[in-house]
Amino acid sequence: MVVVSAPPLLTQRNVLSAVAGVCLFFLFLYHMTSSPTQRGPVRTYDGGVDIVRRKSPPTKQELGRAAWMLMHSIAGNFDDEPTVERRDAAQSFVRGLLELFPCSVCSDDFKERILTKYPIDVSSRRAFSLWTCKVHNEVNGKLNKPLVPCEHFDRFYLGIGEH
């Protein structure tokens, strides 16, 4: 008798994918959320790389905007027919982001209220994109912000890495 078991969710690859995603998120956040009024002096080091320093940490709103943009961008460029490994990596990314998100009130509410209503769907690019739109609308509704139509949402972020 041969026993076949499902692959473990916490493989080294999945953990590394989640960590890499979170690192990308903070790199993206650093560059996208600092406005000219929040920037300190620009320093140029050998090689001509400009380093911009923020004068204050990002706000909860800035973190949220950056997280949503990154999540929508990843979902919009996800595979139409993802492999099991890619689906696992996408789920690990979302769960890792929620686990490590600096606003615990935000992430706890998302995990307890929203994931119960809308389990993560990474079965395809369209499904993942629509899931991110639905859960974003759920958060926006709680914050009395406008909702966005989700019908063509999966096409908005498609090809973002090609420009």
Short mmCIF file of the C-alpha atoms (twelve columns), coordinates in Angstrom:
data_MODEL
# 
_entry.id   MODEL 
# 
loop_
_atom_site.group_PDB 
_atom_site.id 
_atom_site.type_symbol 
_atom_site.label_atom_id 
_atom_site.label_alt_id 
_atom_site.label_comp_id 
_atom_site.label_asym_id 
_atom_site.label_seq_id 
_atom_site.Cartn_x 
_atom_site.Cartn_y 
_atom_site.Cartn_z 
_atom_site.pdbx_PDB_model_num 
ATOM 1   C CA . MET A 1   0.000   0.000  0.000   1 
ATOM 2   C CA . VAL A 2   1.379   3.381  -1.041  1 
ATOM 3   C CA . VAL A 3   0.493   6.393  1.068   1 
ATOM 4   C CA . VAL A 4   0.551   9.719  -0.726  1 
ATOM 5   C CA . SER A 5   0.460   12.826 1.389   1 
ATOM 6   C CA . ALA A 6   -0.144  16.423 0.418   1 
ATOM 7   C CA . PRO A 7   2.955   18.602 0.226   1 
ATOM 8   C CA . PRO A 8   3.570   20.571 3.419   1 
ATOM 9   C CA . LEU A 9   2.508   24.216 3.314   1 
ATOM 10  C CA . LEU A 10  5.523   25.435 5.255   1 
ATOM 11  C CA . THR A 11  8.258   24.320 2.910   1 
ATOM 12  C CA . GLN A 12  11.517  26.221 2.773   1 
ATOM 13  C CA . ARG A 13  10.538  27.579 -0.655  1 
ATOM 14  C CA . ASN A 14  7.192   28.898 0.612   1 
ATOM 15  C CA . VAL A 15  8.783   30.536 3.626   1 
ATOM 16  C CA . LEU A 16  11.474  32.113 1.447   1 
ATOM 17  C CA . SER A 17  8.810   33.315 -0.999  1 
ATOM 18  C CA . ALA A 18  6.886   34.934 1.826   1 
ATOM 19  C CA . VAL A 19  10.004  36.565 3.265   1 
ATOM 20  C CA . ALA A 20  11.041  37.811 -0.176  1 
ATOM 21  C CA . GLY A 21  7.570   39.232 -0.736  1 
ATOM 22  C CA . VAL A 22  7.595   41.046 2.579   1 
ATOM 23  C CA . CYS A 23  11.063  42.449 1.820   1 
ATOM 24  C CA . LEU A 24  9.838   43.659 -1.564  1 
ATOM 25  C CA . PHE A 25  6.845   45.237 0.151   1 
ATOM 26  C CA . PHE A 26  9.024   47.272 2.498   1 
ATOM 27  C CA . LEU A 27  11.391  48.266 -0.291  1 
ATOM 28  C CA . PHE A 28  8.380   49.389 -2.323  1 
ATOM 29  C CA . LEU A 29  6.915   51.158 0.703   1 
ATOM 30  C CA . TYR A 30  10.145  53.019 1.367   1 
ATOM 31  C CA . HIS A 31  10.311  54.401 -2.147  1 
ATOM 32  C CA . MET A 32  6.607   55.045 -2.758  1 
ATOM 33  C CA . THR A 33  5.438   56.625 0.477   1 
ATOM 34  C CA . SER A 34  8.062   59.226 1.182   1 
ATOM 35  C CA . SER A 35  6.841   62.603 0.011   1 
ATOM 36  C CA . PRO A 36  9.152   65.585 -0.550  1 
ATOM 37  C CA . THR A 37  8.102   67.076 2.799   1 
ATOM 38  C CA . GLN A 38  9.042   63.872 4.621   1 
ATOM 39  C CA . ARG A 39  12.420  63.437 2.984   1 
ATOM 40  C CA . GLY A 40  15.651  64.373 4.577   1 
ATOM 41  C CA . PRO A 41  18.830  65.301 2.763   1 
ATOM 42  C CA . VAL A 42  19.801  63.289 -0.296  1 
ATOM 43  C CA . ARG A 43  23.219  61.676 -0.070  1 
ATOM 44  C CA . THR A 44  25.102  60.406 -3.084  1 
ATOM 45  C CA . TYR A 45  27.577  57.611 -2.506  1 
ATOM 46  C CA . ASP A 46  30.169  56.128 -4.860  1 
ATOM 47  C CA . GLY A 47  28.358  54.760 -7.869  1 
ATOM 48  C CA . GLY A 48  25.887  57.649 -8.043  1 
ATOM 49  C CA . VAL A 49  23.130  56.024 -5.973  1 
ATOM 50  C CA . ASP A 50  20.876  58.517 -4.188  1 
ATOM 51  C CA . ILE A 51  19.743  57.499 -0.739  1 
ATOM 52  C CA . VAL A 52  16.634  59.286 0.538   1 
ATOM 53  C CA . ARG A 53  15.962  59.348 4.261   1 
ATOM 54  C CA . ARG A 54  12.505  59.855 5.732   1 
ATOM 55  C CA . LYS A 55  12.111  62.231 8.651   1 
ATOM 56  C CA . SER A 56  9.301   60.155 10.175  1 
ATOM 57  C CA . PRO A 57  8.045   56.580 10.011  1 
ATOM 58  C CA . PRO A 58  5.241   55.818 7.557   1 
ATOM 59  C CA . THR A 59  1.681   56.287 8.772   1 
ATOM 60  C CA . LYS A 60  -0.890  53.503 8.952   1 
ATOM 61  C CA . GLN A 61  -2.544  54.982 5.851   1 
ATOM 62  C CA . GLU A 62  0.744   55.004 3.900   1 
ATOM 63  C CA . LEU A 63  1.426   51.404 4.887   1 
ATOM 64  C CA . GLY A 64  -2.066  50.424 3.778   1 
ATOM 65  C CA . ARG A 65  -1.814  52.166 0.402   1 
ATOM 66  C CA . ALA A 66  1.568   50.588 -0.311  1 
ATOM 67  C CA . ALA A 67  0.411   47.127 0.788   1 
ATOM 68  C CA . TRP A 68  -2.696  47.304 -1.400  1 
ATOM 69  C CA . MET A 69  -0.739  48.500 -4.418  1 
ATOM 70  C CA . LEU A 70  1.784   45.699 -4.027  1 
ATOM 71  C CA . MET A 71  -0.889  43.035 -3.463  1 
ATOM 72  C CA . HIS A 72  -2.965  44.216 -6.449  1 
ATOM 73  C CA . SER A 73  0.189   44.329 -8.605  1 
ATOM 74  C CA . ILE A 74  1.201   40.788 -7.664  1 
ATOM 75  C CA . ALA A 75  -2.339  39.489 -8.233  1 
ATOM 76  C CA . GLY A 76  -2.701  41.329 -11.545 1 
ATOM 77  C CA . ASN A 77  0.495   39.747 -12.853 1 
ATOM 78  C CA . PHE A 78  -0.137  36.290 -11.424 1 
ATOM 79  C CA . ASP A 79  -0.284  33.227 -13.665 1 
ATOM 80  C CA . ASP A 80  -3.509  32.461 -15.541 1 
ATOM 81  C CA . GLU A 81  -2.927  28.792 -14.685 1 
ATOM 82  C CA . PRO A 82  -0.554  28.781 -11.695 1 
ATOM 83  C CA . THR A 83  1.352   25.716 -10.587 1 
ATOM 84  C CA . VAL A 84  0.822   24.344 -7.098  1 
ATOM 85  C CA . GLU A 85  4.117   25.963 -6.082  1 
ATOM 86  C CA . ARG A 86  3.012   29.387 -7.357  1 
ATOM 87  C CA . ARG A 87  -0.370  29.097 -5.603  1 
ATOM 88  C CA . ASP A 88  1.407   28.119 -2.380  1 
ATOM 89  C CA . ALA A 89  3.827   31.048 -2.760  1 
ATOM 90  C CA . ALA A 90  0.963   33.512 -3.325  1 
ATOM 91  C CA . GLN A 91  -0.933  32.220 -0.290  1 
ATOM 92  C CA . SER A 92  2.267   32.367 1.771   1 
ATOM 93  C CA . PHE A 93  2.848   35.943 0.632   1 
ATOM 94  C CA . VAL A 94  -0.644  37.064 1.711   1 
ATOM 95  C CA . ARG A 95  -0.430  35.216 5.027   1 
ATOM 96  C CA . GLY A 96  3.124   36.472 5.639   1 
ATOM 97  C CA . LEU A 97  2.090   40.040 4.897   1 
ATOM 98  C CA . LEU A 98  -0.815  39.744 7.340   1 
ATOM 99  C CA . GLU A 99  1.395   38.147 9.980   1 
ATOM 100 C CA . LEU A 100 4.150   40.774 9.733   1 
ATOM 101 C CA . PHE A 101 2.106   43.880 8.899   1 
ATOM 102 C CA . PRO A 102 3.164   46.616 11.361  1 
ATOM 103 C CA . CYS A 103 -0.441  47.552 12.258  1 
ATOM 104 C CA . SER A 104 -1.631  44.606 14.365  1 
ATOM 105 C CA . VAL A 105 -5.173  46.021 14.699  1 
ATOM 106 C CA . CYS A 106 -5.393  46.130 10.885  1 
ATOM 107 C CA . SER A 107 -3.988  42.650 10.307  1 
ATOM 108 C CA . ASP A 108 -5.941  41.031 13.146  1 
ATOM 109 C CA . ASP A 109 -9.222  42.452 11.833  1 
ATOM 110 C CA . PHE A 110 -8.358  41.308 8.315   1 
ATOM 111 C CA . LYS A 111 -7.503  37.783 9.477   1 
ATOM 112 C CA . GLU A 112 -10.506 37.413 11.798  1 
ATOM 113 C CA . ARG A 113 -13.249 39.177 9.846   1 
ATOM 114 C CA . ILE A 114 -12.314 39.314 6.179   1 
ATOM 115 C CA . LEU A 115 -10.508 36.010 5.610   1 
ATOM 116 C CA . THR A 116 -13.453 34.231 7.214   1 
ATOM 117 C CA . LYS A 117 -15.804 35.812 4.686   1 
ATOM 118 C CA . TYR A 118 -13.395 35.695 1.707   1 
ATOM 119 C CA . PRO A 119 -10.843 32.857 1.855   1 
ATOM 120 C CA . ILE A 120 -7.727  33.555 -0.236  1 
ATOM 121 C CA . ASP A 121 -8.331  32.546 -3.866  1 
ATOM 122 C CA . VAL A 122 -5.158  32.090 -5.894  1 
ATOM 123 C CA . SER A 123 -6.550  29.613 -8.425  1 
ATOM 124 C CA . SER A 124 -5.789  32.005 -11.328 1 
ATOM 125 C CA . ARG A 125 -4.754  35.583 -12.097 1 
ATOM 126 C CA . ARG A 126 -8.400  36.625 -12.452 1 
ATOM 127 C CA . ALA A 127 -9.450  34.871 -9.228  1 
ATOM 128 C CA . PHE A 128 -6.556  36.361 -7.234  1 
ATOM 129 C CA . SER A 129 -7.206  39.848 -8.656  1 
ATOM 130 C CA . LEU A 130 -10.925 39.664 -7.922  1 
ATOM 131 C CA . TRP A 131 -10.185 38.410 -4.416  1 
ATOM 132 C CA . THR A 132 -7.874  41.384 -3.758  1 
ATOM 133 C CA . CYS A 133 -10.554 43.748 -5.085  1 
ATOM 134 C CA . LYS A 134 -13.299 42.205 -2.917  1 
ATOM 135 C CA . VAL A 135 -11.240 42.266 0.269   1 
ATOM 136 C CA . HIS A 136 -10.018 45.803 -0.474  1 
ATOM 137 C CA . ASN A 137 -13.649 46.878 -0.892  1 
ATOM 138 C CA . GLU A 138 -14.474 45.166 2.403   1 
ATOM 139 C CA . VAL A 139 -11.780 47.238 4.150   1 
ATOM 140 C CA . ASN A 140 -12.839 50.416 2.320   1 
ATOM 141 C CA . GLY A 141 -16.452 49.847 3.383   1 
ATOM 142 C CA . LYS A 142 -15.406 49.583 7.027   1 
ATOM 143 C CA . LEU A 143 -13.407 52.822 6.648   1 
ATOM 144 C CA . ASN A 144 -16.276 54.592 4.831   1 
ATOM 145 C CA . LYS A 145 -14.153 54.929 1.697   1 
ATOM 146 C CA . PRO A 146 -15.499 54.523 -1.844  1 
ATOM 147 C CA . LEU A 147 -15.768 51.024 -3.297  1 
ATOM 148 C CA . VAL A 148 -14.361 50.134 -6.704  1 
ATOM 149 C CA . PRO A 149 -16.007 47.925 -9.348  1 
ATOM 150 C CA . CYS A 150 -14.249 44.575 -9.605  1 
ATOM 151 C CA . GLU A 151 -15.436 43.380 -13.053 1 
ATOM 152 C CA . HIS A 152 -12.287 44.332 -15.002 1 
ATOM 153 C CA . PHE A 153 -9.970  44.774 -12.052 1 
ATOM 154 C CA . ASP A 154 -7.760  41.867 -13.098 1 
ATOM 155 C CA . ARG A 155 -6.651  43.766 -16.221 1 
ATOM 156 C CA . PHE A 156 -5.738  47.066 -14.530 1 
ATOM 157 C CA . TYR A 157 -2.404  45.901 -13.070 1 
ATOM 158 C CA . LEU A 158 -1.550  43.429 -15.863 1 
ATOM 159 C CA . GLY A 159 1.845   44.052 -17.435 1 
ATOM 160 C CA . ILE A 160 3.014   46.429 -14.707 1 
ATOM 161 C CA . GLY A 161 6.544   45.030 -14.756 1 
ATOM 162 C CA . GLU A 162 6.914   45.587 -18.504 1 
ATOM 163 C CA . HIS A 163 7.105   49.399 -18.407 1 
# 
